[in-house]
PDB file of C-alpha atoms in Angstrom:
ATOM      1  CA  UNK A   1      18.285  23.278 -31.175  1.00  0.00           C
ATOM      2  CA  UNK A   2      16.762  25.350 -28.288  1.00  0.00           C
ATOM      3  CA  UNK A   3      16.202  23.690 -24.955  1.00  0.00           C
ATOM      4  CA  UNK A   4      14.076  26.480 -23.785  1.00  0.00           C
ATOM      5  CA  UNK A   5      10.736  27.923 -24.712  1.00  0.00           C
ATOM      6  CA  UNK A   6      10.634  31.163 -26.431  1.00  0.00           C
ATOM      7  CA  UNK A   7       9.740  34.667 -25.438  1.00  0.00           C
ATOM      8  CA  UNK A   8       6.031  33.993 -27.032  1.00  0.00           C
ATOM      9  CA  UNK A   9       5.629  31.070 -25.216  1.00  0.00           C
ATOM     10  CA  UNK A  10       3.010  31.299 -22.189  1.00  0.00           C
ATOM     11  CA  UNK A  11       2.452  29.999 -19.293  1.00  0.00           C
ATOM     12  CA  UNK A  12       1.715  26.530 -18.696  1.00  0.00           C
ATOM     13  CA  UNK A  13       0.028  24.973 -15.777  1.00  0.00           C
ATOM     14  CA  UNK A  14      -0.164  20.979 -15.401  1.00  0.00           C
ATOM     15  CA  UNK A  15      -3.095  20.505 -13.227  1.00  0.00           C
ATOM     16  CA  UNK A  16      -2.425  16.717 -13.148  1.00  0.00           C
ATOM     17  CA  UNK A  17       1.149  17.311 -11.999  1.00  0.00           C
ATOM     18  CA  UNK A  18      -0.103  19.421  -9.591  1.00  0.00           C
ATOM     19  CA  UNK A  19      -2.334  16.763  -8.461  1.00  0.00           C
ATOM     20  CA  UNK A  20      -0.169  14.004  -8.540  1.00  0.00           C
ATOM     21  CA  UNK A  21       2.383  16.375  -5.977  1.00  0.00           C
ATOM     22  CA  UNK A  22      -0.342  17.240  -3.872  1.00  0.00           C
ATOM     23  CA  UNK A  23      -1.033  13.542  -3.207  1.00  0.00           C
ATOM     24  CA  UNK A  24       2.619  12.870  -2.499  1.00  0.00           C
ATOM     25  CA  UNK A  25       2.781  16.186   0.136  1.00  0.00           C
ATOM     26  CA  UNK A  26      -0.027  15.432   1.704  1.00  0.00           C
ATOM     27  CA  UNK A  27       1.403  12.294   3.088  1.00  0.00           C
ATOM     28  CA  UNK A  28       3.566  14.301   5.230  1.00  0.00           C
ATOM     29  CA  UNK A  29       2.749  17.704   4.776  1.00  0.00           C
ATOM     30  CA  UNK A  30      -1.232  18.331   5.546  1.00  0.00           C
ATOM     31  CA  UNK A  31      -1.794  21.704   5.621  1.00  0.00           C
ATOM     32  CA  UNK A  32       1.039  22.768   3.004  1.00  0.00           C
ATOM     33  CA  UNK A  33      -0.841  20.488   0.699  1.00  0.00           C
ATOM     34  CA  UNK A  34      -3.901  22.930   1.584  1.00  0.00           C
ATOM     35  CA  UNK A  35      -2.768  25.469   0.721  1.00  0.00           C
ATOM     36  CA  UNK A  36      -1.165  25.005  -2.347  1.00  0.00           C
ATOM     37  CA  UNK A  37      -4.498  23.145  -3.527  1.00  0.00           C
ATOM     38  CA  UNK A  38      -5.943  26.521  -2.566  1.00  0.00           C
ATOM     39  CA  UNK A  39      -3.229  28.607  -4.382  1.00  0.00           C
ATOM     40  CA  UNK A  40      -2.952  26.636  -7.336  1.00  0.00           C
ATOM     41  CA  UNK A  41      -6.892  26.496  -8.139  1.00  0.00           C
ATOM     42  CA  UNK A  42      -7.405  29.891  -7.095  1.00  0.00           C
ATOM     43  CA  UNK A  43     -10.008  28.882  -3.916  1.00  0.00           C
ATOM     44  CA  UNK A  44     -10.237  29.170  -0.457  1.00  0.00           C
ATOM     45  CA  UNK A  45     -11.726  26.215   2.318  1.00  0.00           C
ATOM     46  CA  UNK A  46     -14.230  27.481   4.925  1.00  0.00           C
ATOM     47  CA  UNK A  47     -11.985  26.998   8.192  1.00  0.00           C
ATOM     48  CA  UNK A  48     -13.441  25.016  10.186  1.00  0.00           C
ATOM     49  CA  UNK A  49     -12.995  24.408  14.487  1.00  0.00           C
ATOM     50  CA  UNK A  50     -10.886  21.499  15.168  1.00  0.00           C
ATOM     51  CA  UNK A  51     -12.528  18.895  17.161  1.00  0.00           C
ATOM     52  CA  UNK A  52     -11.584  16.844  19.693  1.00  0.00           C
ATOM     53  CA  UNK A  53      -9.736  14.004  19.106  1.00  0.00           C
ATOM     54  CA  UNK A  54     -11.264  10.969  21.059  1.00  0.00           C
ATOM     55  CA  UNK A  55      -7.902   8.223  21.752  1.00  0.00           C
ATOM     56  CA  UNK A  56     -10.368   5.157  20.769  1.00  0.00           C
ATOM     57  CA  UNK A  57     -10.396   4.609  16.943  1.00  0.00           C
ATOM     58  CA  UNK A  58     -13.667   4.907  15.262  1.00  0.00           C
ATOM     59  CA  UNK A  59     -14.611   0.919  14.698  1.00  0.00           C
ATOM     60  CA  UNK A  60     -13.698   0.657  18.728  1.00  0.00           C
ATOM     61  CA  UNK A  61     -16.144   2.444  19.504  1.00  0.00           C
ATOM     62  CA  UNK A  62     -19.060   1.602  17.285  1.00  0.00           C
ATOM     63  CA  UNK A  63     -18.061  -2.166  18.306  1.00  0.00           C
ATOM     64  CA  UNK A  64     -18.185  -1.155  21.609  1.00  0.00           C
ATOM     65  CA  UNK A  65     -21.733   0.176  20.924  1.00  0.00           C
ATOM     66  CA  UNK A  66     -22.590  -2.642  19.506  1.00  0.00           C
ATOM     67  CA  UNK A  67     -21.788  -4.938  22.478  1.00  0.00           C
ATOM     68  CA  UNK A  68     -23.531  -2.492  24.852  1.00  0.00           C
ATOM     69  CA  UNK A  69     -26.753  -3.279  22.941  1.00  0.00           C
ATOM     70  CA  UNK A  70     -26.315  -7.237  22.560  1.00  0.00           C
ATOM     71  CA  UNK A  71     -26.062  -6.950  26.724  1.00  0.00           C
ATOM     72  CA  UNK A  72     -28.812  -5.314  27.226  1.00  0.00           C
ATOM     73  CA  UNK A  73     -30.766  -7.541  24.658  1.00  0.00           C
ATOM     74  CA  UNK A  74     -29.283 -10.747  26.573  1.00  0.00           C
ATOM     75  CA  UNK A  75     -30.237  -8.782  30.170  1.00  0.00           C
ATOM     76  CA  UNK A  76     -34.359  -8.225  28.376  1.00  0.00           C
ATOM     77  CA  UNK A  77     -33.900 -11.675  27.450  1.00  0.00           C
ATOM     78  CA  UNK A  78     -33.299 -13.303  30.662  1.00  0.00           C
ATOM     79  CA  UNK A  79     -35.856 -11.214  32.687  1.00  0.00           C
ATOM     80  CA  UNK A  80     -38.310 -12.453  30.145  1.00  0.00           C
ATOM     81  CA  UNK A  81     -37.421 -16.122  30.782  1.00  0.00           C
ATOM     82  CA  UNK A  82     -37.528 -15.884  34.723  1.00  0.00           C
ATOM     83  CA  UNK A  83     -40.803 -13.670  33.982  1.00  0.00           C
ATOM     84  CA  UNK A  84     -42.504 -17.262  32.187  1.00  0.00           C
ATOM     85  CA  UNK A  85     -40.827 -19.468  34.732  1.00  0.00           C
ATOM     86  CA  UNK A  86     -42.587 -17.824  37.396  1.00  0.00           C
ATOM     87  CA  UNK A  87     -45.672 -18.542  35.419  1.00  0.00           C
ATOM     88  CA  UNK A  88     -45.225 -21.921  34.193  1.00  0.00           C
ATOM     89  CA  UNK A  89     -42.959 -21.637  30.856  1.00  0.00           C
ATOM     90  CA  UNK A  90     -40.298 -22.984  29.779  1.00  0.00           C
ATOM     91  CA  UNK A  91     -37.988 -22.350  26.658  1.00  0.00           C
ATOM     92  CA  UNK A  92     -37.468 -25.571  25.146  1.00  0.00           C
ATOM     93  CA  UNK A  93     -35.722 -25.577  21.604  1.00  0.00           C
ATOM     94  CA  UNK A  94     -35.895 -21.292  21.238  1.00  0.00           C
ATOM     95  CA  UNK A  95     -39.624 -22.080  22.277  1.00  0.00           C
ATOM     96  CA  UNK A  96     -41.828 -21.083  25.221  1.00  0.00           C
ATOM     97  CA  UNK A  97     -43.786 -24.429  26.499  1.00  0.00           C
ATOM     98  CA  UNK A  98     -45.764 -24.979  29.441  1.00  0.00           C
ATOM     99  CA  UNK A  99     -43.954 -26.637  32.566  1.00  0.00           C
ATOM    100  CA  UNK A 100     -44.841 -30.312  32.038  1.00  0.00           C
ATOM    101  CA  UNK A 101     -45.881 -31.214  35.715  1.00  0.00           C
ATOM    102  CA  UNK A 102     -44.492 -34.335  36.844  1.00  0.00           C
ATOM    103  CA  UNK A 103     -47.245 -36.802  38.868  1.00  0.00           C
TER     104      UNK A 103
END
């Protein structure tokens, strides 16, 4: 019984082992992972400039986007209702009325 393969034998490359290890080093191990992605498939990845890493995560910031805008709606909002006041409106049920002038 022979354990090992013989002289004829070729090489043989697993891709999906390779794969599978490559998702396990990259866990830990960023840029090794890289390059042996690069090695193994025979490519190279454009480099590209690292960029600055802002401390807020990414959903802080579009949340605090969002908020910016919902104050400023709120701030057009309220200058429209003093705008109507001064003229005789009123919002009355998410409606603009006329001031109902009392005899």
């Amino acid at each position: 019984l022979l354990l090992f393969p013989s002289k004829k034998a070729g090489i043989l490359i697993d891709n999906d082992y390779i794969m599978a290890s490559l998702g396990v080093l990259s866990k830990t191990h960023k840029a090794g992972a890289i390059k042996l992605l690069e090695k193994s498939l025979d490519i190279s990845f454009p480099k590209r400039p690292a960029r600055p890493k802002s401390k807020k995560p990414v959903y802080q910031t579009e949340l605090d986007r969002l908020r910016q805008e919902q104050l400023e709606k709120e701030k057009q909002n309220e200058e429209m209702r003093k705008h109507l006041a001064e003229h005789g409106w009123e919002l009355i049920d998410g409606e603009f009325r006329p001031i109902e002038k009392k005899e």
